[in-house]
XYZ file of C-alpha atoms in Angstrom:
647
model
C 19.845 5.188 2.479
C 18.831 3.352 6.082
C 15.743 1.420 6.476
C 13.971 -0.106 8.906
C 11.438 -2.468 9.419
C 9.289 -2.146 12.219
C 7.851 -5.596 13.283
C 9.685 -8.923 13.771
C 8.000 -11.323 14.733
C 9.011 -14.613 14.303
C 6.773 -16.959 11.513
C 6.518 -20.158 10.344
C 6.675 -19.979 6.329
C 3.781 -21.552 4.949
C 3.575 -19.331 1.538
C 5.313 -20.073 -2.377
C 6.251 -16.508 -2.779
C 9.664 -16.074 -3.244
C 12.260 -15.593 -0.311
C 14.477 -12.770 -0.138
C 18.134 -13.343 -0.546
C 18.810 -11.276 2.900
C 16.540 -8.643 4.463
C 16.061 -5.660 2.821
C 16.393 -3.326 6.004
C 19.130 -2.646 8.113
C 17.942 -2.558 11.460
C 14.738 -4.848 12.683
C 12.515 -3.209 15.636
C 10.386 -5.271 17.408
C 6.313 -4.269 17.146
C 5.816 -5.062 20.902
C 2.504 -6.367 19.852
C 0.673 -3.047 18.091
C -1.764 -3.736 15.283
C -3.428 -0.726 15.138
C -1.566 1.556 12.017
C -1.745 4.558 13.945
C -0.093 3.209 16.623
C 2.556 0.990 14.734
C 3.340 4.828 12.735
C 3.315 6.574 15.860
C 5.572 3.973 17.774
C 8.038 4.488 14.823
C 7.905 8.367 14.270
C 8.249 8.562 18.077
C 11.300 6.363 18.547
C 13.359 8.256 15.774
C 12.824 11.798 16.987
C 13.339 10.949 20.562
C 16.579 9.610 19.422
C 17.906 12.527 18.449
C 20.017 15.116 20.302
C 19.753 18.577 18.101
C 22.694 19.955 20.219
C 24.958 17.270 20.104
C 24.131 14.883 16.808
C 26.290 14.988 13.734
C 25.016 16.364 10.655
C 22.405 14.224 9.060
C 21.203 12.658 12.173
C 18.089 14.928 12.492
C 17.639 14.742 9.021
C 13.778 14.433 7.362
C 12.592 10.871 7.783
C 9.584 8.762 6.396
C 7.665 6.014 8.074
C 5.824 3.876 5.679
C 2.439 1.338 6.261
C 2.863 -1.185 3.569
C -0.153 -2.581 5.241
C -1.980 0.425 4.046
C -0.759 -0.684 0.745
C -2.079 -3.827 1.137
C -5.911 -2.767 2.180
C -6.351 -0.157 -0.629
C -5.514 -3.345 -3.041
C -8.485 -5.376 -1.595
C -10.371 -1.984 -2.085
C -9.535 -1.654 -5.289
C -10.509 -5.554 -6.054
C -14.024 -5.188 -3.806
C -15.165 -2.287 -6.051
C -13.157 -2.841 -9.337
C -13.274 -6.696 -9.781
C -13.022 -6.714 -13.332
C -10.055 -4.172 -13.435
C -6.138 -5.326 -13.018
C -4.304 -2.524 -11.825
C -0.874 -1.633 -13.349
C 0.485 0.432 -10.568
C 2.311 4.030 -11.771
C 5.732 3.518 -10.420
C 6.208 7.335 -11.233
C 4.116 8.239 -8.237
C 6.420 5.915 -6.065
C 9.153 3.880 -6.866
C 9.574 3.098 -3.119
C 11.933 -0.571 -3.704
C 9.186 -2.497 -1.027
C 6.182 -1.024 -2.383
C 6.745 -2.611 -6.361
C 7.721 -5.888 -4.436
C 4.494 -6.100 -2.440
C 2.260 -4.980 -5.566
C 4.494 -7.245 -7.591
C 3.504 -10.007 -4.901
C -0.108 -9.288 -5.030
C -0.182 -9.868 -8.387
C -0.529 -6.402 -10.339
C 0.560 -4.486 -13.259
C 3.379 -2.047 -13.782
C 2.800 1.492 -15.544
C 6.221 2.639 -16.723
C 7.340 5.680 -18.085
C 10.782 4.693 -18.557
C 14.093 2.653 -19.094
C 14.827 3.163 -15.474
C 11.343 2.380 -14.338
C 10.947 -0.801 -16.680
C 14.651 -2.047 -15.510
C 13.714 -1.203 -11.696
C 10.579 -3.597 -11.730
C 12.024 -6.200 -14.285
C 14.953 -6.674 -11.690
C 11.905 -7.820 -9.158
C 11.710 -11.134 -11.864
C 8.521 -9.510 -13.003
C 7.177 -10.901 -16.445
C 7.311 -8.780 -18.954
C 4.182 -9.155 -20.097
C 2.555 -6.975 -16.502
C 4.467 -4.167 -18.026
C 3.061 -1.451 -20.403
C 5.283 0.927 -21.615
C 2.575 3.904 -21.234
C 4.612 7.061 -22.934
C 3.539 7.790 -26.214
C 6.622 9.806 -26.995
C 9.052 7.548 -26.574
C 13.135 7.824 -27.041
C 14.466 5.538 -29.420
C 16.891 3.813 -27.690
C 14.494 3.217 -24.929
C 12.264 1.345 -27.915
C 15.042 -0.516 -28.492
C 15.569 -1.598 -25.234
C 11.875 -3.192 -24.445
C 12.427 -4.981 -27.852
C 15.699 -6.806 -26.327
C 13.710 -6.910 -22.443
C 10.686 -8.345 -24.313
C 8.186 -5.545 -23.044
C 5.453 -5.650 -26.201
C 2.945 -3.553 -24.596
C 2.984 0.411 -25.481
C 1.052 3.296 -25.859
C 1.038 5.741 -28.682
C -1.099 8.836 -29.930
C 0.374 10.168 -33.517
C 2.135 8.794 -36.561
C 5.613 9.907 -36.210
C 5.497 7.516 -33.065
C 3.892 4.692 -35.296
C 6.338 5.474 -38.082
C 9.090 5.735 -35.228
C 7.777 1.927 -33.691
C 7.522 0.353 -37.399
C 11.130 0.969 -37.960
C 12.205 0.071 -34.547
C 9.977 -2.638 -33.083
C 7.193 -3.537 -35.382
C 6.095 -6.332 -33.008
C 4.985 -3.967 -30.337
C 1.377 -4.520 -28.946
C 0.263 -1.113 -29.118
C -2.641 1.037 -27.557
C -4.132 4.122 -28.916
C -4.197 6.761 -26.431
C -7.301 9.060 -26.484
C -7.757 12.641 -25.328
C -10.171 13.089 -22.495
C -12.203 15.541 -20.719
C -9.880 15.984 -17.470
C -10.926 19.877 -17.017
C -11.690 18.675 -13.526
C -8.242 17.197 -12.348
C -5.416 18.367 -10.627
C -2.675 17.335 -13.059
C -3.919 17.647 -16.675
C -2.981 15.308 -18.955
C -4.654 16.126 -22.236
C -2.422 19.319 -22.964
C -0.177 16.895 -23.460
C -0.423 13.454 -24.783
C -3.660 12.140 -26.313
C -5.191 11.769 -29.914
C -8.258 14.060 -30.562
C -10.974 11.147 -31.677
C -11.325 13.297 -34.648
C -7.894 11.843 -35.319
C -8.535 8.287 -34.554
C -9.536 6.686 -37.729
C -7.196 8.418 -39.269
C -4.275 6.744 -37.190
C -5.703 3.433 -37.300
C -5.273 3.890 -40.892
C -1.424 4.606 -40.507
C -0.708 1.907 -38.053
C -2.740 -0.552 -40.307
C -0.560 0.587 -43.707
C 2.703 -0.077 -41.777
C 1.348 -3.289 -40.838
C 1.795 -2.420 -36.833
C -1.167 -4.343 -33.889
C -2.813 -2.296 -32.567
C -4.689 -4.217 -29.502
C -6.276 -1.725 -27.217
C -7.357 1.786 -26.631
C -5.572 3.631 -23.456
C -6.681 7.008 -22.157
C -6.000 9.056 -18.802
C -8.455 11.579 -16.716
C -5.835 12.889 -15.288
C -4.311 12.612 -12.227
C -6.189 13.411 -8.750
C -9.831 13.355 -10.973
C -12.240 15.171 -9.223
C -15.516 14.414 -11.746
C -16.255 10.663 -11.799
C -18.542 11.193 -15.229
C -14.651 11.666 -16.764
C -14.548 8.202 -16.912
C -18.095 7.673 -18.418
C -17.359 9.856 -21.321
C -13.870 8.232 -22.035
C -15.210 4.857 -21.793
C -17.809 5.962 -24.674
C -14.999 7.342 -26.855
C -13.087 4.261 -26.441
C -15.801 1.865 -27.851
C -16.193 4.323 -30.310
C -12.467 3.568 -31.347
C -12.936 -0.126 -30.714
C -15.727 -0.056 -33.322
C -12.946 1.950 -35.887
C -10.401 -0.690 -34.997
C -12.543 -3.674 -35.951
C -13.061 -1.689 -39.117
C -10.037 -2.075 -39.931
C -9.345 -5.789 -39.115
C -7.487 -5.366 -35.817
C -8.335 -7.888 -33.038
C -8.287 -5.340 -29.920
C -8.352 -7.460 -26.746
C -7.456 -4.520 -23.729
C -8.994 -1.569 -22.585
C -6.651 0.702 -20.235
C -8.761 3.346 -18.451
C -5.512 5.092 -16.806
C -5.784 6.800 -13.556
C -6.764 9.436 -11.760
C -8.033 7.544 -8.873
C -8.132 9.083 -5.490
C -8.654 7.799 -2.280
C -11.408 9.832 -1.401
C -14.011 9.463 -4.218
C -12.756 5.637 -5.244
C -15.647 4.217 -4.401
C -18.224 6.873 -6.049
C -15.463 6.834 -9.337
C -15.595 3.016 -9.009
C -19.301 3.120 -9.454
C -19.480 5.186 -12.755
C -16.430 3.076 -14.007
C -18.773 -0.366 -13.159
C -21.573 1.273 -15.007
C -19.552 2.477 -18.163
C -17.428 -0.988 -18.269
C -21.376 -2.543 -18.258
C -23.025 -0.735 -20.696
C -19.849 -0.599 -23.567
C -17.824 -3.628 -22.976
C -19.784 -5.776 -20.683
C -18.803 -9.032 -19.081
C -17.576 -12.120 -21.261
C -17.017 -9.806 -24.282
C -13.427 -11.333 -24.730
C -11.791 -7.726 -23.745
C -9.137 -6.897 -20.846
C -9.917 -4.117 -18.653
C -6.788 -2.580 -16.889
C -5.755 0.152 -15.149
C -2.920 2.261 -14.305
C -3.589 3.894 -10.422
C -0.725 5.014 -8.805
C -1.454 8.125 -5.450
C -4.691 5.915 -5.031
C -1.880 3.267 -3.445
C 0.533 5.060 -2.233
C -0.573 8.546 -0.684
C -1.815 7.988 2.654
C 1.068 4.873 3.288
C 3.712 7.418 3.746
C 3.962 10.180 6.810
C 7.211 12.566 6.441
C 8.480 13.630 9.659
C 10.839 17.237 9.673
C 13.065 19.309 11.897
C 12.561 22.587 12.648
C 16.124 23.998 12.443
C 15.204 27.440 13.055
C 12.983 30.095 14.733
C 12.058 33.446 13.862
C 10.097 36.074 15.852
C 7.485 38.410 14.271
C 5.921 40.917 15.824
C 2.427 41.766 15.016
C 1.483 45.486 16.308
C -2.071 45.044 14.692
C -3.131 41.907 16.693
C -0.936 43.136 19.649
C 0.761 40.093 19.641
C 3.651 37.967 17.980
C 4.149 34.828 15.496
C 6.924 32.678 14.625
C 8.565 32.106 11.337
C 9.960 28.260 11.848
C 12.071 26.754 9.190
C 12.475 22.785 8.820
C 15.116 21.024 6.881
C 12.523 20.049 3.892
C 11.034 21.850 1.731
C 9.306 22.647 -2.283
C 12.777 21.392 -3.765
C 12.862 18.206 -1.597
C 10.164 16.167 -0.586
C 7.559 19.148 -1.005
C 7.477 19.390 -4.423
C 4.145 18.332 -5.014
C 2.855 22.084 -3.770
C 4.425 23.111 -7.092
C 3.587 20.891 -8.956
C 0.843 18.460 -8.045
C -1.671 21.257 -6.254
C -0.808 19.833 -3.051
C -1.492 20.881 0.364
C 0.180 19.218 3.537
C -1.180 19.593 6.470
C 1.480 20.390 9.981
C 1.049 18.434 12.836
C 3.232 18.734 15.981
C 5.376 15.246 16.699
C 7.118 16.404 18.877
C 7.508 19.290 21.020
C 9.452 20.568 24.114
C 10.444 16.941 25.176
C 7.169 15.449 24.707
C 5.707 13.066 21.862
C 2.318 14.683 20.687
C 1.850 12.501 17.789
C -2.315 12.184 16.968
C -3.678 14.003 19.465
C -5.690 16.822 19.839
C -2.743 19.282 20.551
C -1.013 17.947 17.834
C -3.402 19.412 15.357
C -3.547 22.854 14.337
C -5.707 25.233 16.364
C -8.941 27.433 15.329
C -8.664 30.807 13.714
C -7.698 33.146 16.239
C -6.622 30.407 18.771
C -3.053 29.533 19.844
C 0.437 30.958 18.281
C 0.271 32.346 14.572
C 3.445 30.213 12.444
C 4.423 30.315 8.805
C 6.616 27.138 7.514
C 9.327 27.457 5.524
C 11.929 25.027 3.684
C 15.520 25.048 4.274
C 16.849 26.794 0.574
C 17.632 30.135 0.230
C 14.777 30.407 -2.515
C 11.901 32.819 -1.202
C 9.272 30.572 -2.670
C 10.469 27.798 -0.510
C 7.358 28.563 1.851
C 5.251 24.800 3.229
C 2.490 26.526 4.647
C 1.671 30.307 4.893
C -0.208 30.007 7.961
C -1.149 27.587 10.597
C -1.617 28.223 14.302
C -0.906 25.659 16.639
C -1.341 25.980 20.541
C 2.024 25.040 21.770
C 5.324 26.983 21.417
C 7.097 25.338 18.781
C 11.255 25.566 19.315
C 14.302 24.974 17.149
C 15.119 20.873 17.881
C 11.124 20.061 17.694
C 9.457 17.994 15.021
C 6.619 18.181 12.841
C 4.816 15.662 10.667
C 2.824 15.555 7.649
C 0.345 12.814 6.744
C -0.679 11.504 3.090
C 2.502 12.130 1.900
C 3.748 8.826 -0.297
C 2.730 10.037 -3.982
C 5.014 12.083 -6.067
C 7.035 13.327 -3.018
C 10.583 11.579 -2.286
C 10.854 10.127 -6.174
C 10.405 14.113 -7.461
C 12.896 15.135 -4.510
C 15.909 17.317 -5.830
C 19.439 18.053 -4.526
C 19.028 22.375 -5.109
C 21.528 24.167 -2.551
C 22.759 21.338 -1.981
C 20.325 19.130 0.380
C 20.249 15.568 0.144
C 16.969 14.152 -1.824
C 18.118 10.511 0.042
C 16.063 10.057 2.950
C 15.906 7.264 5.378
C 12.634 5.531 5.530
C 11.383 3.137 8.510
C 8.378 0.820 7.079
C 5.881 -0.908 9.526
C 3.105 -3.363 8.174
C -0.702 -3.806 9.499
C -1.706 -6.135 7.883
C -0.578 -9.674 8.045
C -1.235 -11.116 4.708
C 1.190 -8.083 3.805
C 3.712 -9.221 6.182
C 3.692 -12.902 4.918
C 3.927 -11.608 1.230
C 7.138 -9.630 1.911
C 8.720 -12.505 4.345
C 9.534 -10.049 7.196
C 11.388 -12.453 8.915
C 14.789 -11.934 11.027
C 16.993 -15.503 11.611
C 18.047 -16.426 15.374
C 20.842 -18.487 16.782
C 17.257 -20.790 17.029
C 17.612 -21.005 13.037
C 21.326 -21.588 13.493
C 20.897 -24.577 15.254
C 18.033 -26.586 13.352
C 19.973 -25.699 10.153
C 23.388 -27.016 11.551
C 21.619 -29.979 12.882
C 20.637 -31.112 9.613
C 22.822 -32.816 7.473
C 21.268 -31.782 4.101
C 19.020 -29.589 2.978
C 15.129 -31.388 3.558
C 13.508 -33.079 0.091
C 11.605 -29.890 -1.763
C 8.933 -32.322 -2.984
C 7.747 -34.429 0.464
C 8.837 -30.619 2.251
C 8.688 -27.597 0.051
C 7.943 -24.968 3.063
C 11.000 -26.719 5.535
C 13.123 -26.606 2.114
C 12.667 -23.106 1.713
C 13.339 -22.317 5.044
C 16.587 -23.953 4.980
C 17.541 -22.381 1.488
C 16.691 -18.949 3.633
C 19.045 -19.576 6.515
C 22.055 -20.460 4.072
C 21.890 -17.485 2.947
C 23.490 -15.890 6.708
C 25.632 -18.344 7.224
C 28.732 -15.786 6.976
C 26.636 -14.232 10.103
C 25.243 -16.682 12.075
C 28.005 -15.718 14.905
C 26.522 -12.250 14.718
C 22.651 -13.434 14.930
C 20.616 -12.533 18.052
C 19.685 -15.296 20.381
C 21.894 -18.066 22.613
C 24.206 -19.905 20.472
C 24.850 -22.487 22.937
C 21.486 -24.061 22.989
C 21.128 -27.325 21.154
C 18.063 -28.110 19.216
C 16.253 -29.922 21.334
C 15.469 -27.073 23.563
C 13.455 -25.724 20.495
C 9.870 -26.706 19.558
C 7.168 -29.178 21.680
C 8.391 -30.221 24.903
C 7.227 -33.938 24.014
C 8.773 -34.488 21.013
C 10.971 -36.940 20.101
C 12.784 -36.315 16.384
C 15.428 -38.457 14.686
C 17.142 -36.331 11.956
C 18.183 -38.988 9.341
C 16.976 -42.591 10.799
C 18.580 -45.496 8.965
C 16.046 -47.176 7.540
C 13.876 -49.345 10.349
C 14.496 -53.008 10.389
C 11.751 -55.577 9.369
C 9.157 -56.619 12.589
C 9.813 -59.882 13.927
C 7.154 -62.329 13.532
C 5.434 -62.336 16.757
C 2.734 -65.230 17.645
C 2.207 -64.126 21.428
C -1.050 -61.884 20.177
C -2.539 -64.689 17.904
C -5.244 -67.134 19.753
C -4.816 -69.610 17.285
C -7.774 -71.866 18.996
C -10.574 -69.117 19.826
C -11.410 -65.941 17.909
C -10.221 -62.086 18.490
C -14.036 -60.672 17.821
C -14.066 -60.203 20.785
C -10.762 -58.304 20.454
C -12.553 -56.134 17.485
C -15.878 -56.193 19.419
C -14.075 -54.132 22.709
C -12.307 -51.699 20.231
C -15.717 -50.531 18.634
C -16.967 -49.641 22.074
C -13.895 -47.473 22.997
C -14.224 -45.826 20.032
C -17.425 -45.336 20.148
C -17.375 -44.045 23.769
C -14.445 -41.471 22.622
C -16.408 -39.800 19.509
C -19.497 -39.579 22.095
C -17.199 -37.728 24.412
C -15.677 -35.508 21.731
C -19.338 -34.760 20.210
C -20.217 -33.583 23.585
C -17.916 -31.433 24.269
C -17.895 -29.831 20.984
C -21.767 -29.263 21.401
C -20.640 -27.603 24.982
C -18.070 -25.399 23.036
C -18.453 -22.033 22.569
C -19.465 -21.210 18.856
C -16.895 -18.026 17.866
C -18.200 -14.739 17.100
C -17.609 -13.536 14.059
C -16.420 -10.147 14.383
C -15.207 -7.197 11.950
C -13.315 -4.442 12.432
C -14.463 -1.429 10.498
C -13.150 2.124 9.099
C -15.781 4.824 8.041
C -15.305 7.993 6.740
C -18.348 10.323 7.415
C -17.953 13.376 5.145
C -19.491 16.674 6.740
C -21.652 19.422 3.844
C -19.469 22.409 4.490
C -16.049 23.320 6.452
C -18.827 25.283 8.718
C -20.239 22.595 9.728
C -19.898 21.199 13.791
C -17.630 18.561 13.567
C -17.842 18.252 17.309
C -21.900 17.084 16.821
C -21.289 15.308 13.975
C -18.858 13.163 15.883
C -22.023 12.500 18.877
C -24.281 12.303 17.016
C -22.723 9.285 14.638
C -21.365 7.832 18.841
C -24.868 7.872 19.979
C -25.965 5.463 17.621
C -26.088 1.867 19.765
C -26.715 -1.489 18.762
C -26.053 -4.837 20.427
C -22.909 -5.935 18.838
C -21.473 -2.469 17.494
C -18.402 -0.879 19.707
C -17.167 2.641 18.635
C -13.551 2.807 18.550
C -10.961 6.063 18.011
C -11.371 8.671 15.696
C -10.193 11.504 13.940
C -10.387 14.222 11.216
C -8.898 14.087 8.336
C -8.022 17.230 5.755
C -10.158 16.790 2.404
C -9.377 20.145 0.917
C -10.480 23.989 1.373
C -10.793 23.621 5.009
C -12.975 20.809 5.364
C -11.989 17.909 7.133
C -14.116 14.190 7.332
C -14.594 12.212 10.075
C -12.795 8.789 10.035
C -13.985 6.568 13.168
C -13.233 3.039 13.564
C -15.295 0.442 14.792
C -16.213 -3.210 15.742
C -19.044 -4.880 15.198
C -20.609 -8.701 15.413
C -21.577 -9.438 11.889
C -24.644 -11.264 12.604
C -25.753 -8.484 14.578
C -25.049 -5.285 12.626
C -25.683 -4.691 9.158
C -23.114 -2.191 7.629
C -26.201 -0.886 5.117
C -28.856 -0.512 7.659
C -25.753 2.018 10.377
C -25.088 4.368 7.571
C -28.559 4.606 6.698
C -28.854 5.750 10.130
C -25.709 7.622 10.111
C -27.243 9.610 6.932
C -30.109 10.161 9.221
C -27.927 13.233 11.051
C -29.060 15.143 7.492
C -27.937 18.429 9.577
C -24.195 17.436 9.567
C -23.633 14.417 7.283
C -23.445 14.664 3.794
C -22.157 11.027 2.700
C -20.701 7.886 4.553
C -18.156 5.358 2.833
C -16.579 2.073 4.276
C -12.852 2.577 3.572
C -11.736 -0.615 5.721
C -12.922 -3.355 6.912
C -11.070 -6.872 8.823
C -12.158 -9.998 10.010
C -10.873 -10.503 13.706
């Protein structure tokens, strides 16, 4: 599978994470200075489609294609750590095993939720510890058991005794965690039904695990994935002291609390707040216990936009509306990447990327039109299977035609890793990742050696001294690592080293040591006195800081600035998105500049506004605009910040 990384530019490395061996991509496109993620994701979706000939490419060329934001990664980690402070997230590497994804999160310092040997072997091969891994199946294959014993994973979940009987035979050192059912009536996935001890059945467990002489350290349970009713998570946090209290009954020494997932993007921060207020109230602050969690679409989802072909057109009349509509068919469907419309209670949204030669990607004809506007279309997968239907109506205002492409936002959780090969089609697709953020950039090391490299490393006669120059050490260890291709790397071999770096400097690689100063009389007035000497140096330095003072006083002081992402969420999909939108623009304030915008699906029709904008921080309070933004009481039901940068 091909991958790309979109953004190259060149960096000094200044970080202690760990280098990798070679990049992980096989092609490196420059960023040509975006920042903006829409723009770096547009950029990339644009440049692949417009590559390809329909009529002439071999097969696989136009095949589906993702184009991930690990930067979007990267912000919904300081979101989670802004709102849940107190909670270490073990990401779910079910939702997305994506190979760059686990090494950023692994990076930034997080968990790992596995469900399996594969899983646990896929994020131990990262160099991860094995102690940020919890083995969260509580029916669990015995040789898989076996295995964490020899890896040294400790950490695992379980929820009835022929597991505990099952772990005392085969790993009685396990650190284990008693998984509780939960109310997760209100999710999309529930969890419950299947795994999950009834809390009539805890002390009753406790009692097993204690007999067979097992540790039991924690309790674990799981709302279910996509939760829709924060108070879930108040009621399970209840039930888990309540266990806590059983445990300490019974002499265990329970240190960790895992409160699972079920986190979505779009009600974090409201689920955040019950969370806060459970965590307070049952196991507050400086208690001595853990709190972790296991998140996994709240990372992932809206990082990953699948782009498709349409590989075929149908015509339908319509006698009734005296018109026609189109049947279009694109070369992914329930059994590939769509799955999660089975399965996961999904709903992707078509957008046009490309159509009749031109690149439509976010904007407004892009989008899907108003009932009764524009050309009626049903989308359909590529299998021969009738229920292999995307979306079973949609109308969009252009004339879509075999060779065009559509794209599909939010799609990075339980997509591509539930993919399958039915009739045939490839579940291996090629995915281009771009980054937004920097700090994500410089945790990853997207870095691309030059014939620049080539000649500062050949110039050097050994590699530098790690202790007096750790980050020039690591560099050097970096560009051994292509020396079979340094023939091959881009730039002009034939330029020495010289040419590289300040114009003024003047470097000696590997002086011999200096020879001892002459004594030298000529400066000594061995009859008078050099205060006078001392007396004229004061005054020059004097007269320099007096300079410099002033014109640091005449300096410009900078501006602290922040760029901001809001999501304003309208009552009802009748209400006028159009005067929601000018009525949240006509709010001015010295120091506040509106930026783009757009809407963005949030289910059964109704779609949020999300409009970015910059704003002086000593001028605008954040607080005091979406008071006045909840003002609008005709069209706004709630505001949230969902992103926010210093410039």
């Amino acid at each position: 599978m091909a991958t790309a990384v979109l953004d190259n530019h060149q960096q000094h490395v200044t970080h202690n994470h760990m280098l990798m061996k070679k990049p992980l991509s096989v092609d490196y496109l420059q960023n040509n200075g975006l920042i903006d993620p829409k723009q770096l994701i547009g950029e990339a979706l644009h440049k692949r489609a417009e590559s390809v000939d329909h009529e002439l490419c071999e097969p696989g060329d136009e095949d589906t294609f993702y184009v991930a934001d690990l930067g979007e990664v990267y912000r919904q980690h300081l979101r989670w750590k802004k709102n849940l402070p107190r909670v270490k997230p073990f990401y779910a590497v079910k939702c997305n095993p994506d190979p760059k994804v686990l090494r950023l999160l692994a990076e930034l310092g997080t968990g790992f939720d596995c469900a399996s040997k594969g899983e646990i072997e896929q994020v131990l091969a990262m160099g991860t510890s094995p102690e940020r891994i919890i083995y969260a199946q509580p029916c669990k294959t015995n040789s898989y058991v076996r295995f964490v014993k020899n890896a040294g994973v400790k950490q695992m979940t379980f929820d009835n005794a022929d597991e505990l009987y099952k772990i005392a035979k085969l790993y009685p050192e396990a650190e284990l965690f008693l998984r509780i059912m939960t109310d997760d009536t209100s999710s999309l996935c529930r969890l419950s039904m299947k795994f999950g001890a009834a809390m009539d059945t805890t002390e009753s467990l406790l009692a097993v695990a204690k007999n067979l002489g097992l540790n039991v350290v924690g309790v674990s349970f799981h709302v279910g994935s996509g939760a829709s009713d924060p108070l879930a998570f108040y009621k399970a946090v209840r039930d888990a002291h309540t266990v806590f209290q059983q445990a300490a009954d019974f002499g265990f020494s329970m240190r960790t609390l895992d409160v699972g997932g079920g986190f979505c993007g779009d009600t974090f921060e409201q689920m955040a707040g019950v969370l806060r207020d459970a965590l307070d109230e049952f196991f507050p602050a400086g208690n001595g216990i853990d709190v972790i969690a296991e998140p996994g679409r709240y990372y992932v989802a809206t990082a990953f936009t699948i782009a498709c072909n349409i590989i075929a057109r149908r015509t339908v009349e319509d006698p009734t509306l005296d018109g026609k509509g189109y049947m279009v068919y694109i070369n992914d469907g329930v059994y590939g990447n769509f799955s999660s419309i089975m399965f996961d209670h999904q709903h992707p949204v078509a957008r046009i990327l490309r159509s009749n030669g031109r690149t439509l990607y976010d904007t407004p004809s892009a989008s899907a039109c108003s009932a009764g506007e524009g050309v009626e279309y049903s989308v359909w997968g590529p299998t021969c299977d009738g229920i292999d239907r995307i979306s079973e109506s949609i109308r969009f205002e252009t004339i879509l035609d075999v060779g065009d492409w559509l794209y599909f936002e939010d799609m990075g959780a339980y997509t591509k890793c539930s993919a399958t090969q039915f009739n045939g089609f490839s579940n291996s697709h090629d995915v281009i990742y771009v980054c937004s953020e920097a700090g994500a950039k410089a945790l990853l090391n997207i870095y691309s050696a030059t014939q620049a490299d080539v000649a500062c490393f050949k110039a050097l006669k050994e590699s530098p001294d790690a202790k007096k120059f750790p980050n020039a050490a690591r560099w050097y260890k970096h560009i051994a690592t292509f020396e079979d291709e340094f023939a091959s790397l881009t730039g002009d071999a034939s330029k020495p080293y010289t040419v590289y770096g300040p114009d003024v400097a003047e470097v000696t690689l590997n002086p011999a040591k200096a020879p001892a100063a002459a004594d030298d009389d000529d400066d000594v007035d061995l009859f008078g006195s050099d205060d006078e000497d001392d007396d004229e140096a004061a005054r020059v330095r004097e007269e320099r800081l007096a300079e410099y003072r002033k014109k640091k006083e005449a300096k410009p002081k900078t501006i602290a600035k922040s760029v901001v992402t809001l999501d304003v969420k309208p009552w009802d999909d009748e209400t006028d998105m159009v005067a929601l939108e000018a009525s949240v623009r006509s709010i001015e304030k010295d120091g506040l500049v509106w930026g783009a915008s757009s809407l963005k699906a949030v289910g059964f029709g109704i779609k949020k506004l999300q409009i970015n904008l910059v704003v002086e921080d000593d001028k605008v309070s954040l607080d005091e605009l979406q008071e006045q933004i909840q003002d609008f009481e005709d069209y706004v039901q709630s505001s949230d910040v969902v992103a926010m940068q210093k410039l």
